[in-house]
Coordinates of C-alpha atoms in Angstrom, one line a residue:
Chain J
V13 CA 6.9 9.8 -15.0
D14 CA 7.4 11.5 -11.6
P15 CA 10.4 9.7 -10.0
S16 CA 8.6 9.6 -6.6
E17 CA 5.6 8.1 -8.4
A18 CA 7.7 5.5 -10.0
D19 CA 9.1 4.7 -6.6
L20 CA 5.6 4.4 -5.1
L21 CA 4.5 2.2 -8.0
A22 CA 7.5 -0.1 -7.6
K23 CA 6.7 -0.4 -3.9
A24 CA 3.0 -1.0 -4.6
R25 CA 3.9 -3.6 -7.1
G26 CA 5.9 -5.3 -4.4
G27 CA 2.9 -5.4 -2.2
N28 CA 3.2 -2.2 -0.2
L29 CA -0.4 -1.1 0.3
F30 CA 0.6 2.2 1.9
A31 CA 2.5 3.1 -1.2
F32 CA -0.5 2.2 -3.3
E33 CA -2.7 4.3 -1.0
E34 CA -0.5 7.2 -1.8
I35 CA -1.0 6.6 -5.5
V36 CA -4.8 6.5 -4.8
K37 CA -4.6 9.8 -3.1
R38 CA -2.9 11.4 -6.0
Y39 CA -5.4 10.2 -8.6
Q40 CA -8.7 9.8 -6.6
R41 CA -10.2 13.1 -7.7
R42 CA -9.4 12.5 -11.3
V43 CA -10.7 8.9 -11.3
Y44 CA -13.8 9.7 -9.4
G45 CA -14.5 12.7 -11.6
A46 CA -14.2 10.7 -14.7
A47 CA -16.5 8.1 -13.3
L48 CA -19.0 10.6 -12.0
R49 CA -19.2 12.5 -15.3
I50 CA -20.1 9.2 -17.1
V51 CA -22.4 7.5 -14.6
R52 CA -23.8 10.7 -13.1
R53 CA -24.5 9.2 -9.7
H54 CA -22.3 9.6 -6.7
E55 CA -22.8 6.2 -5.2
V56 CA -22.1 4.5 -8.6
A57 CA -19.1 6.7 -9.3
D58 CA -17.8 5.8 -5.8
D59 CA -18.1 2.1 -6.7
V60 CA -16.5 2.5 -10.1
A61 CA -13.6 4.6 -8.7
Q62 CA -12.9 2.1 -6.0
E63 CA -13.1 -0.8 -8.3
A64 CA -10.9 0.9 -10.8
F65 CA -8.1 1.2 -8.2
I66 CA -8.7 -2.4 -7.0
R67 CA -8.3 -3.6 -10.6
A68 CA -5.3 -1.4 -11.2
H69 CA -3.6 -2.8 -8.2
L70 CA -4.3 -6.4 -9.3
A71 CA -2.9 -5.5 -12.7
L72 CA 0.1 -3.5 -11.6
H73 CA 2.4 -6.2 -12.9
T74 CA 1.1 -5.5 -16.4
F75 CA 1.6 -1.7 -16.1
D76 CA 4.5 -0.2 -18.0
P77 CA 6.2 2.0 -15.3
T78 CA 7.7 4.2 -18.0
R79 CA 4.2 5.3 -18.9
P80 CA 2.0 7.8 -17.0
F81 CA -0.3 6.2 -14.5
G82 CA -3.1 8.7 -14.8
P83 CA -4.4 7.8 -18.3
W84 CA -4.1 4.1 -17.5
I85 CA -6.2 4.3 -14.3
C86 CA -8.7 6.6 -16.1
R87 CA -9.1 4.2 -18.9
I88 CA -9.8 1.4 -16.4
A89 CA -12.4 3.6 -14.6
A90 CA -14.0 4.7 -17.9
N91 CA -14.3 1.1 -19.0
L92 CA -15.9 0.1 -15.8
A93 CA -18.2 3.2 -16.0
I94 CA -19.4 2.5 -19.5
N95 CA -19.9 -1.2 -18.7
H96 CA -22.1 -0.1 -15.9
I97 CA -24.0 2.3 -18.2
R98 CA -24.5 -0.6 -20.6
S99 CA -25.7 -2.9 -17.9
R100 CA -29.3 -3.7 -17.2
Q101 CA -28.9 -2.4 -13.7
A102 CA -28.0 1.1 -15.0
R103 CA -30.9 1.1 -17.4
E104 CA -33.3 0.4 -14.6
E105 CA -31.8 3.1 -12.4
P106 CA -33.7 6.4 -12.2
L107 CA -32.0 9.4 -13.6
P108 CA -30.6 11.6 -10.8
D109 CA -33.0 14.3 -9.8
E110 CA -30.4 16.8 -8.9
H111 CA -27.4 17.8 -11.0
L112 CA -24.1 16.8 -9.6
E113 CA -22.3 19.8 -10.9
T114 CA -22.5 23.4 -9.8
P115 CA -21.5 26.3 -12.0
A116 CA -18.2 28.0 -11.3
R117 CA -18.3 31.7 -10.7
G118 CA -15.9 34.4 -11.2
P119 CA -14.4 36.6 -13.9
G120 CA -13.3 35.4 -17.3
A121 CA -14.5 34.7 -20.7
L122 CA -17.1 32.2 -19.5
E123 CA -18.5 34.5 -16.8
G124 CA -21.5 35.3 -18.9
L125 CA -22.1 31.6 -19.7
L126 CA -21.8 30.4 -16.2
D127 CA -24.5 32.4 -14.6
D128 CA -27.3 30.5 -13.1
E129 CA -29.3 30.2 -16.2
A130 CA -26.5 29.2 -18.4
G131 CA -25.0 26.9 -15.8
A132 CA -28.3 25.1 -15.5
M133 CA -28.5 24.8 -19.2
L134 CA -25.0 23.4 -19.4
R135 CA -25.6 20.9 -16.6
S136 CA -28.8 19.8 -18.3
A137 CA -27.1 19.4 -21.6
L138 CA -24.2 17.4 -20.2
A139 CA -26.6 15.2 -18.3
G140 CA -28.8 14.8 -21.4
L141 CA -26.0 13.4 -23.6
P142 CA -26.3 9.7 -24.4
A143 CA -24.1 7.8 -22.1
E144 CA -21.8 6.6 -24.8
Q145 CA -21.3 10.1 -26.1
R146 CA -20.8 11.4 -22.6
A147 CA -18.1 8.8 -22.0
V148 CA -16.2 9.8 -25.1
F149 CA -16.6 13.5 -24.3
T150 CA -15.4 13.0 -20.8
L151 CA -12.3 11.1 -21.7
R152 CA -11.4 13.6 -24.4
V153 CA -12.3 16.9 -22.8
F154 CA -11.6 16.2 -19.1
E155 CA -9.0 13.5 -19.2
E156 CA -7.5 14.6 -22.5
L157 CA -6.9 11.1 -23.7
S158 CA -6.1 10.5 -27.3
Y159 CA -8.6 9.0 -29.7
R160 CA -6.6 5.8 -29.7
E161 CA -6.6 5.7 -25.9
I162 CA -10.4 6.3 -25.7
A163 CA -11.0 3.6 -28.3
D164 CA -9.0 1.2 -26.2
A165 CA -10.7 2.1 -23.0
L166 CA -14.2 1.8 -24.4
Q167 CA -13.4 -1.1 -26.8
I168 CA -14.6 0.8 -29.8
N169 CA -12.7 1.9 -32.9
V170 CA -11.2 5.3 -33.5
G171 CA -13.8 6.2 -36.1
T172 CA -16.5 5.6 -33.6
V173 CA -14.7 7.8 -31.1
M174 CA -14.5 10.6 -33.6
S175 CA -18.2 10.4 -34.6
R176 CA -19.5 10.1 -31.0
L177 CA -17.3 13.0 -29.9
S178 CA -18.5 15.1 -32.7
R179 CA -22.1 14.3 -32.1
A180 CA -21.7 15.2 -28.4
R181 CA -20.0 18.5 -29.2
E182 CA -22.6 19.4 -31.8
R183 CA -25.4 18.6 -29.4
L184 CA -23.9 20.7 -26.7
R185 CA -23.2 23.5 -29.1
E186 CA -26.7 23.6 -30.3
Q187 CA -28.2 23.6 -26.8
L188 CA -25.8 26.3 -25.7
A189 CA -25.8 28.3 -28.8
A190 CA -27.3 31.3 -27.1
Y191 CA -24.5 31.4 -24.7
I192 CA -21.4 30.1 -26.2
G193 CA -21.5 31.8 -29.6
P194 CA -20.3 35.2 -28.4
A195 CA -18.5 33.7 -25.4
G196 CA -16.6 31.4 -27.6
R197 CA -15.6 34.2 -29.9
R198 CA -14.6 36.4 -27.0
A199 CA -12.4 33.5 -25.7
G200 CA -11.1 33.6 -29.2
G201 CA -9.7 30.2 -29.2
T202 CA -9.5 27.6 -31.8
G203 CA -8.1 25.4 -29.0
Chain C
M30 CA -12.4 28.0 -51.5
S31 CA -12.0 24.4 -50.6
A32 CA -14.9 22.3 -49.3
H33 CA -16.0 22.8 -45.7
P34 CA -14.5 20.3 -43.3
S35 CA -17.0 18.0 -41.6
P36 CA -17.8 18.6 -37.9
E37 CA -15.8 15.5 -37.2
Q38 CA -12.8 16.9 -39.0
L39 CA -13.2 20.2 -37.2
G40 CA -13.3 18.3 -33.8
A41 CA -10.3 16.2 -34.7
Y42 CA -8.5 19.4 -35.8
L43 CA -9.3 20.9 -32.4
D44 CA -8.0 17.8 -30.7
G45 CA -4.8 17.6 -32.7
E46 CA -5.8 14.3 -34.1
L47 CA -5.5 15.0 -37.8
D48 CA -2.5 13.9 -39.7
A49 CA -0.2 16.6 -41.2
V50 CA -1.9 16.6 -44.6
A51 CA -5.4 16.9 -43.3
R52 CA -4.4 19.5 -40.8
A53 CA -2.8 21.6 -43.4
A54 CA -5.9 21.4 -45.6
V55 CA -8.1 22.6 -42.7
D56 CA -5.6 25.4 -41.9
V57 CA -5.9 26.6 -45.5
H58 CA -9.7 26.5 -45.4
L59 CA -10.0 28.3 -42.1
R60 CA -8.0 31.2 -43.5
E61 CA -10.7 31.6 -46.1
C62 CA -13.9 30.6 -44.3
G63 CA -15.1 32.7 -41.4
E64 CA -18.1 30.4 -40.9
C65 CA -15.9 27.4 -40.2
G66 CA -13.7 29.5 -38.0
A67 CA -16.7 30.5 -35.9
H68 CA -17.8 26.9 -35.7
L69 CA -14.4 25.8 -34.5
A70 CA -14.5 28.6 -31.8
E71 CA -17.9 27.4 -30.6
L72 CA -16.6 23.8 -30.3
S73 CA -13.7 25.1 -28.3
A74 CA -16.1 27.1 -26.1
V75 CA -18.2 24.0 -25.5
D76 CA -15.1 22.2 -24.1
D77 CA -14.1 25.2 -22.0
A78 CA -17.6 25.6 -20.6
A79 CA -17.7 21.9 -19.7
R80 CA -14.3 22.1 -18.0
A81 CA -15.4 25.1 -16.0
V82 CA -18.1 23.1 -14.3
P83 CA -16.7 21.8 -11.0
L84 CA -17.7 18.5 -9.5
E85 CA -19.8 18.5 -6.4
V86 CA -18.4 16.0 -4.1
P87 CA -19.7 15.1 -0.6
E88 CA -17.7 16.8 2.1
G89 CA -14.8 14.7 3.4
Y90 CA -15.3 12.1 0.7
F91 CA -11.7 12.1 -0.5
E92 CA -10.3 12.0 3.0
H93 CA -11.7 8.5 3.4
F94 CA -11.5 7.2 -0.1
A95 CA -7.9 6.0 -0.2
P96 CA -8.0 4.3 3.2
R97 CA -11.2 2.5 2.0
V98 CA -9.4 1.3 -1.1
R99 CA -6.5 0.1 1.0
A100 CA -8.8 -1.7 3.4
R101 CA -10.5 -3.5 0.5
L102 CA -7.1 -4.5 -0.9
A103 CA -6.0 -5.7 2.5
K104 CA -8.9 -8.0 2.6
K105 CA -8.2 -9.4 -0.8
A106 CA -4.4 -9.6 -0.4
P107 CA -3.1 -13.1 0.3
A108 CA -1.0 -13.6 3.4
R109 CA 2.6 -12.5 2.9
W110 CA 5.0 -15.2 1.9
R111 CA 5.1 -18.2 4.1
P112 CA 7.3 -21.2 3.5
P113 CA 5.2 -24.1 2.7
A114 CA 4.6 -26.7 5.3
W115 CA 6.5 -29.3 3.4
G116 CA 9.5 -26.9 3.4
W117 CA 9.6 -26.9 7.2
A118 CA 9.2 -30.7 7.2
A119 CA 12.0 -31.1 4.6
A120 CA 14.2 -28.8 6.6
A121 CA 13.5 -30.8 9.7
A122 CA 14.3 -34.0 8.0
V123 CA 17.5 -32.8 6.5
L124 CA 18.7 -31.3 9.8
L125 CA 17.6 -34.3 11.7
A126 CA 19.6 -36.5 9.3
V127 CA 22.6 -34.3 9.7
L128 CA 22.6 -33.3 13.3
T129 CA 21.6 -36.5 15.0
P130 CA 24.6 -38.5 13.8
L131 CA 26.8 -35.6 14.5
A132 CA 25.4 -35.1 18.0
L133 CA 25.9 -38.8 18.7
Q134 CA 29.4 -38.5 17.3
E135 CA 30.0 -35.5 19.4
Q136 CA 29.5 -37.5 22.6
G137 CA 32.7 -39.2 21.7
V138 CA 34.7 -36.0 21.3
S139 CA 33.8 -34.3 24.6
T140 CA 37.4 -33.2 25.1
T141 CA 37.2 -30.7 22.3
P142 CA 36.7 -27.1 23.2
V143 CA 33.4 -26.8 21.3
A144 CA 32.1 -30.0 22.9
Q145 CA 33.0 -28.7 26.3
R146 CA 30.7 -25.9 25.7
L147 CA 27.8 -28.2 25.1
E148 CA 25.9 -29.9 27.8
P149 CA 25.8 -33.6 27.5
P150 CA 22.8 -34.3 25.3
P151 CA 19.9 -36.2 26.6
A152 CA 19.3 -39.7 25.6
P153 CA 19.4 -40.1 21.8
A154 CA 15.7 -40.6 21.4
A155 CA 14.7 -37.6 23.5
S156 CA 17.5 -35.6 21.9
A157 CA 16.3 -36.3 18.4
G158 CA 12.7 -35.6 19.3
G159 CA 13.5 -32.4 21.1
R160 CA 15.5 -31.1 18.3
S161 CA 13.2 -32.0 15.5
E162 CA 10.5 -29.8 16.7
R163 CA 12.8 -26.8 17.0
D164 CA 14.9 -27.5 14.0
A165 CA 11.8 -27.8 11.9
E166 CA 11.2 -24.2 12.7
T167 CA 14.7 -22.8 12.9
G168 CA 16.9 -25.1 10.9
A169 CA 16.1 -23.8 7.5
K170 CA 16.8 -20.3 8.6
Q171 CA 20.0 -21.2 10.3
D172 CA 21.2 -22.7 7.1
E173 CA 20.5 -19.6 5.1
G174 CA 23.7 -18.0 5.8
F175 CA 25.0 -18.1 9.3
A176 CA 28.8 -18.4 9.0
P177 CA 30.6 -20.1 11.8
P178 CA 31.5 -17.4 14.4
A179 CA 35.1 -16.2 14.2
T180 CA 35.6 -17.0 17.8
I181 CA 34.9 -20.6 17.2
Q182 CA 37.1 -20.8 14.1
A183 CA 39.9 -19.3 16.0
S184 CA 39.8 -21.8 18.8
P185 CA 42.6 -24.3 19.1
A186 CA 42.1 -27.3 16.8
P187 CA 40.8 -30.1 18.9
A188 CA 42.6 -33.4 19.1
P189 CA 40.0 -35.8 17.8
S190 CA 39.5 -38.8 19.9
V191 CA 37.5 -40.6 17.3
A192 CA 38.3 -41.4 13.8
A193 CA 35.7 -39.1 12.3
P194 CA 36.9 -37.1 9.3
E195 CA 38.4 -33.9 10.6
A196 CA 36.7 -31.5 8.2
G197 CA 33.3 -32.9 8.7
K198 CA 33.6 -32.9 12.5
R199 CA 34.8 -29.4 12.6
A200 CA 31.9 -28.4 10.5
A201 CA 29.6 -30.1 12.9
D202 CA 31.3 -28.5 15.8
H203 CA 30.9 -25.1 14.2
R204 CA 27.3 -25.7 13.4
L205 CA 26.4 -26.8 16.9
A206 CA 28.4 -24.1 18.6
R207 CA 27.0 -21.5 16.3
R208 CA 23.5 -22.6 17.0
D209 CA 24.2 -22.4 20.7
Q210 CA 25.7 -19.0 20.4
A211 CA 22.8 -17.8 18.3
S212 CA 20.3 -19.2 20.7
A213 CA 22.0 -17.6 23.6
A214 CA 22.2 -14.3 21.8
R215 CA 18.5 -14.5 21.0
R216 CA 17.6 -15.1 24.6
D217 CA 19.2 -11.8 25.4
E218 CA 17.2 -10.2 22.6
V219 CA 14.0 -11.7 23.9
A220 CA 14.7 -10.4 27.4
P221 CA 13.3 -6.9 26.8
L222 CA 9.9 -8.5 26.4
Q223 CA 9.6 -8.1 30.1
E224 CA 10.3 -4.4 30.1
P225 CA 7.6 -1.7 30.3
A226 CA 5.9 -1.0 27.1
H227 CA 7.2 2.5 26.4
P228 CA 10.1 3.3 28.8
K229 CA 11.1 6.3 26.7
R230 CA 7.7 7.8 26.2
E231 CA 5.4 9.5 28.6
E232 CA 2.2 7.5 28.8
S233 CA -1.2 8.8 29.5
P234 CA -3.2 6.7 32.0
A235 CA -5.3 5.6 29.1
D236 CA -2.2 4.4 27.2
A237 CA -0.9 2.6 30.2
A238 CA -4.2 0.9 30.8
R239 CA -4.4 -0.1 27.1
S240 CA -0.9 -1.5 27.1
K241 CA -1.7 -3.7 30.0
E242 CA -4.9 -5.1 28.8
K243 CA -5.0 -8.7 27.7
L244 CA -5.8 -9.6 24.1
N245 CA -9.2 -10.9 23.5
E246 CA -9.9 -12.9 20.5
E247 CA -10.6 -10.0 18.3
Q248 CA -7.3 -8.4 19.2
L249 CA -5.5 -11.6 18.4
A250 CA -7.1 -11.5 15.0
D251 CA -6.0 -7.9 14.7
L252 CA -2.5 -8.8 15.4
G253 CA -2.7 -11.5 12.8
A254 CA -3.9 -9.0 10.3
L255 CA -1.1 -6.7 11.1
G256 CA 1.5 -9.4 10.6
Y257 CA 2.6 -9.9 14.2
V258 CA 1.0 -13.2 14.9
S259 CA -1.1 -15.4 12.8
P260 CA -4.2 -16.6 14.5
T261 CA -5.0 -19.3 12.0
A262 CA -3.1 -22.2 10.6
P263 CA -1.4 -21.3 7.4
A264 CA -2.4 -24.4 5.5
E265 CA -4.9 -22.8 3.3
Q266 CA -2.7 -19.9 2.6
E267 CA 0.5 -21.6 1.9
G268 CA 0.1 -21.7 -1.8
H269 CA -0.5 -18.0 -2.0
A270 CA 3.0 -16.6 -2.5
A271 CA 2.5 -12.8 -2.5
P272 CA 4.6 -11.7 -5.5
G273 CA 7.7 -9.9 -4.4
A274 CA 6.8 -10.0 -0.7
A275 CA 10.3 -10.6 0.4
G276 CA 11.6 -7.6 -1.4
A277 CA 8.6 -5.4 -1.1
G278 CA 8.7 -1.8 -0.2
A279 CA 12.3 -1.2 -0.7
P280 CA 13.0 1.8 1.6
A281 CA 14.7 5.0 0.4
A282 CA 18.1 3.7 1.5
A283 CA 18.3 0.1 0.7
P284 CA 18.5 -2.0 3.8
P285 CA 21.0 -4.8 3.9
P286 CA 19.8 -8.1 2.5
L287 CA 18.5 -10.5 5.0
A288 CA 21.1 -13.1 4.2
S289 CA 23.9 -10.7 5.0
Q290 CA 22.2 -9.7 8.2
R291 CA 22.4 -13.3 9.2
Q292 CA 26.0 -13.7 8.2
H293 CA 27.4 -10.5 9.6
G294 CA 24.9 -9.2 12.0
P295 CA 25.7 -8.7 15.7
R296 CA 23.8 -11.8 16.6
A297 CA 26.2 -14.0 14.7
Q298 CA 29.2 -12.5 16.3
N299 CA 27.9 -12.1 19.7
T300 CA 29.5 -14.4 22.2
V301 CA 27.6 -14.7 25.5
P302 CA 27.8 -17.3 28.3
R303 CA 25.8 -20.3 27.4
E304 CA 23.0 -21.6 29.5
G305 CA 21.5 -25.0 29.7
R306 CA 19.9 -26.7 26.7
A307 CA 16.7 -27.1 28.6
E308 CA 16.4 -23.4 28.9
E309 CA 17.4 -23.0 25.3
R310 CA 14.5 -25.2 24.3
K311 CA 12.2 -23.0 26.3
A312 CA 13.3 -20.0 24.4
A313 CA 13.0 -21.8 21.1
K314 CA 9.5 -20.6 20.3
A315 CA 10.4 -17.1 21.0
D316 CA 13.5 -17.6 18.9
V317 CA 11.5 -18.8 16.0
A318 CA 9.2 -15.8 16.2
K319 CA 12.1 -13.5 16.5
D320 CA 13.8 -15.1 13.5
K321 CA 10.8 -14.7 11.4
D322 CA 10.1 -11.2 12.5
D323 CA 13.6 -10.2 11.7
A324 CA 13.3 -11.7 8.3
G325 CA 10.5 -9.3 7.5
F326 CA 7.7 -11.8 7.1
T327 CA 5.3 -13.4 9.4
E328 CA 5.1 -17.1 9.8
E329 CA 2.9 -19.3 11.8
P330 CA 5.2 -21.7 13.6
A331 CA 4.0 -25.0 12.4
A332 CA 4.2 -26.5 15.9
A333 CA 3.2 -23.5 17.8
G334 CA -0.5 -24.2 17.8
T335 CA -2.9 -21.5 18.9
V336 CA -1.2 -18.2 19.3
T337 CA -1.7 -16.5 22.6
G338 CA -0.2 -13.3 23.8
T339 CA -0.8 -9.9 25.1
L340 CA -0.7 -6.5 23.6
E341 CA 2.5 -6.0 25.4
E342 CA 4.0 -8.9 23.6
S343 CA 2.8 -7.8 20.3
L344 CA 4.3 -4.4 20.7
A345 CA 7.5 -6.0 22.0
V346 CA 8.0 -7.5 18.6
T347 CA 9.2 -4.1 17.5
R348 CA 11.1 -3.4 20.7
R349 CA 13.0 -6.7 20.4
S350 CA 14.8 -5.4 17.4
R351 CA 16.5 -2.8 19.7
D352 CA 19.7 -4.6 20.1
V353 CA 19.9 -6.5 16.8
G354 CA 21.1 -3.5 14.8
Q355 CA 20.1 -1.6 11.8
G356 CA 19.4 -4.6 9.7
A357 CA 16.6 -5.7 12.0
A358 CA 15.3 -2.2 12.1
W359 CA 15.0 -2.2 8.4
A360 CA 13.3 -5.6 8.6
K361 CA 10.9 -4.2 11.1
Y362 CA 10.3 -1.2 9.0
R363 CA 9.5 -3.4 6.0
S364 CA 7.2 -5.5 8.1
L365 CA 5.3 -2.5 9.3
A366 CA 5.2 -0.7 5.9
D367 CA 4.2 -3.8 4.1
G368 CA 1.7 -5.0 6.6
A369 CA -2.0 -5.4 6.1
A370 CA -4.0 -2.2 6.3
P371 CA -6.0 -1.7 9.4
R372 CA -9.6 -2.7 9.0
S373 CA -10.9 -1.6 12.3
D374 CA -10.0 0.9 15.0
G375 CA -8.5 -1.9 17.0
E376 CA -6.1 -2.8 14.2
A377 CA -5.3 0.8 13.7
R378 CA -4.4 1.3 17.3
L379 CA -2.1 -1.6 17.3
L380 CA -0.4 -0.5 14.1
R381 CA -0.1 3.0 15.5
E382 CA 1.6 1.8 18.6
A383 CA 3.9 -0.5 16.6
W384 CA 5.0 2.6 14.5
R385 CA 5.4 4.5 17.7
S386 CA 7.7 1.9 19.1
F387 CA 9.7 1.8 15.9
A388 CA 10.2 5.6 16.0
D389 CA 11.0 5.6 19.7
E390 CA 13.6 2.8 19.4
N391 CA 15.2 4.0 16.2
P392 CA 15.3 7.8 16.5
G393 CA 18.2 8.0 14.0
H394 CA 16.8 5.6 11.5
P395 CA 16.3 7.1 8.0
Q396 CA 12.6 6.2 8.2
A397 CA 12.1 7.4 11.8
D398 CA 10.4 10.6 10.6
E399 CA 8.2 8.6 8.4
A400 CA 7.3 6.4 11.4
R401 CA 6.4 9.5 13.4
V402 CA 4.1 10.6 10.6
R403 CA 2.6 7.1 10.4
V404 CA 1.8 7.3 14.1
V405 CA -0.3 10.4 13.4
E406 CA -1.9 9.2 10.2
I407 CA -2.8 5.8 11.5
G408 CA -3.9 7.4 14.8
A409 CA -6.3 9.6 12.9
L410 CA -7.5 6.6 10.9
A411 CA -8.2 4.8 14.2
Y412 CA -10.4 7.7 15.2
R413 CA -12.2 7.7 11.9
L414 CA -12.8 4.0 12.1
G415 CA -14.0 3.9 15.7
L416 CA -14.9 7.6 16.5
R417 CA -13.5 7.2 20.0
D418 CA -12.6 10.5 21.6
Q419 CA -9.5 9.0 23.1
D420 CA -8.1 8.1 19.7
R421 CA -8.8 11.6 18.6
E422 CA -6.9 13.1 21.5
T423 CA -4.0 10.7 21.0
A424 CA -3.8 11.7 17.3
L425 CA -4.0 15.3 18.1
R426 CA -1.3 15.0 20.7
D427 CA 0.9 13.0 18.4
G428 CA 0.4 15.4 15.6
Q429 CA 1.2 18.4 17.7
A430 CA 4.3 16.7 19.1
Y431 CA 5.5 16.1 15.5
L432 CA 4.8 19.7 14.4
E433 CA 6.8 21.0 17.4
R434 CA 9.9 19.0 16.4
P435 CA 12.8 21.0 15.1
A436 CA 12.6 19.3 11.7
T437 CA 9.3 18.5 10.2
P438 CA 9.8 17.4 6.6
R439 CA 6.5 15.7 6.4
A440 CA 4.5 18.5 8.2
D441 CA 2.0 18.6 5.3
R442 CA 1.0 15.0 5.8
V443 CA 0.6 15.5 9.5
R444 CA -1.5 18.6 9.0
A445 CA -3.6 16.7 6.5
A446 CA -4.1 13.9 9.0
L447 CA -5.0 16.4 11.8
K448 CA -7.5 18.0 9.5
T449 CA -9.4 14.7 9.2
L450 CA -9.9 14.9 13.0
E451 CA -12.0 18.1 12.7
P452 CA -15.6 17.5 13.2
T453 CA -17.6 17.4 10.0
R454 CA -20.9 19.1 9.8

């Protein structure tokens, strides 16, 4: 744990809101990003991210300061996000008309993939994942949480994490087969 | 060739989630099976492609996010620690029980040096009543750790003219004399209240006008939220002991504990000419506020009733620590750093000026630079909350002044704050 972060967390735990604000600044992009990738709507992601920090602040006394803060706050956000997805309110919300993600541009192995057409396909594929699969995929691929951490965050078992993640990847792989087959091989990675 | 691993196994292999045995088995298979190798590469490419898609976030969103969270927390946060009402009452009762007999006894030993320094107390009933109100507010704190001043201890032993136990009487003399000394010293500390708001700082006409304006009700509420005065009775908040409030926000260099400030601080050792007890009573309310301010928490004086005051007075809370020494400066720093987050541009302005006063009055303090940065950051927040051009100009001026300093260890924060002042399109 970053010593300055530990110091900030200790101060925040003592009630120093400015110290906690600094913690928020450090993790706001990550938390908001995790929320947005799951809930797909800015205003909902904003609510989720704020609420995640509020709850984290209230539960700071339960947080083990020797552990990294990032995964902890992301788990809180993911839990809130997936609860929102499961809620009646979310089911009644219209799907966003516009994609919230824009393709990156530039050289590299994925250059071919992330042209306009492939980028649109990728955004569509990500948006089309079932919410539960999208949540697991987000926590693993973007937040790099372990299966155990994902299971705890979403209150499911590790086997379910593994199967949902696999289904999400397979679905994306099928939809993007025309693009990622060669690109993946050019990237040459087995991860 | 071994059996093909399942997609789930391949994914877990990619994520490093397989145990050693299963991983070794997949390794062996991948060396023999090009199809599974290609599959694994595609899974990895899916992850890479997803990571390459950036989020589209509304412009300026993250500049306001953290302050919004803090504002929400400030609304939820209970008031910082306040002694319960029964605590003050108990302190009053104890002190009344102790001091009243001693004071009466004291009238019989008026030849002692300590007693000579005390005015003849008023009639017993008035004396008890007069003291009870003040002691209810100050007594508990005085008992926290004020040692009898050395000057008193060194005075010639009085020849008792009554048969009171020597030790008990000496203790009573010390207690009373120490209280007088402390009160007189506090009167001196309160005196700067009458001084101009920022004698060391060039003030713009707008600043000068603002510092003279009287507080309206909203501003009083603002002050309460910032921990300077409490506009409401604390009864409903007394049970909410904010965890760790007393020790919150330990600064980089640990300040002296409050108890030691009281025992060894300049106030306890300061010897100044005494004035009349009537005047002392007049200063009692200010003394109480001062005590509590120095202690790093805010407290509604139980008998103070409705709080009234001016912006000048609220800012003087910081200035009063000028002569009290480093301990009080740390206490003020804590009180500012741990205070409620501004919820409005008015609150932000008050907090900005409180930080400015702290920085002006404690230029050599370890947190003086932090205070200068807070002036800019909270000034920028004031502008964002109220969108008043004057606040923007003040924040720009403060930020520029900071960046022109010879040492700017927190320049990044100041630049970030200044960036939030740029018009968004």
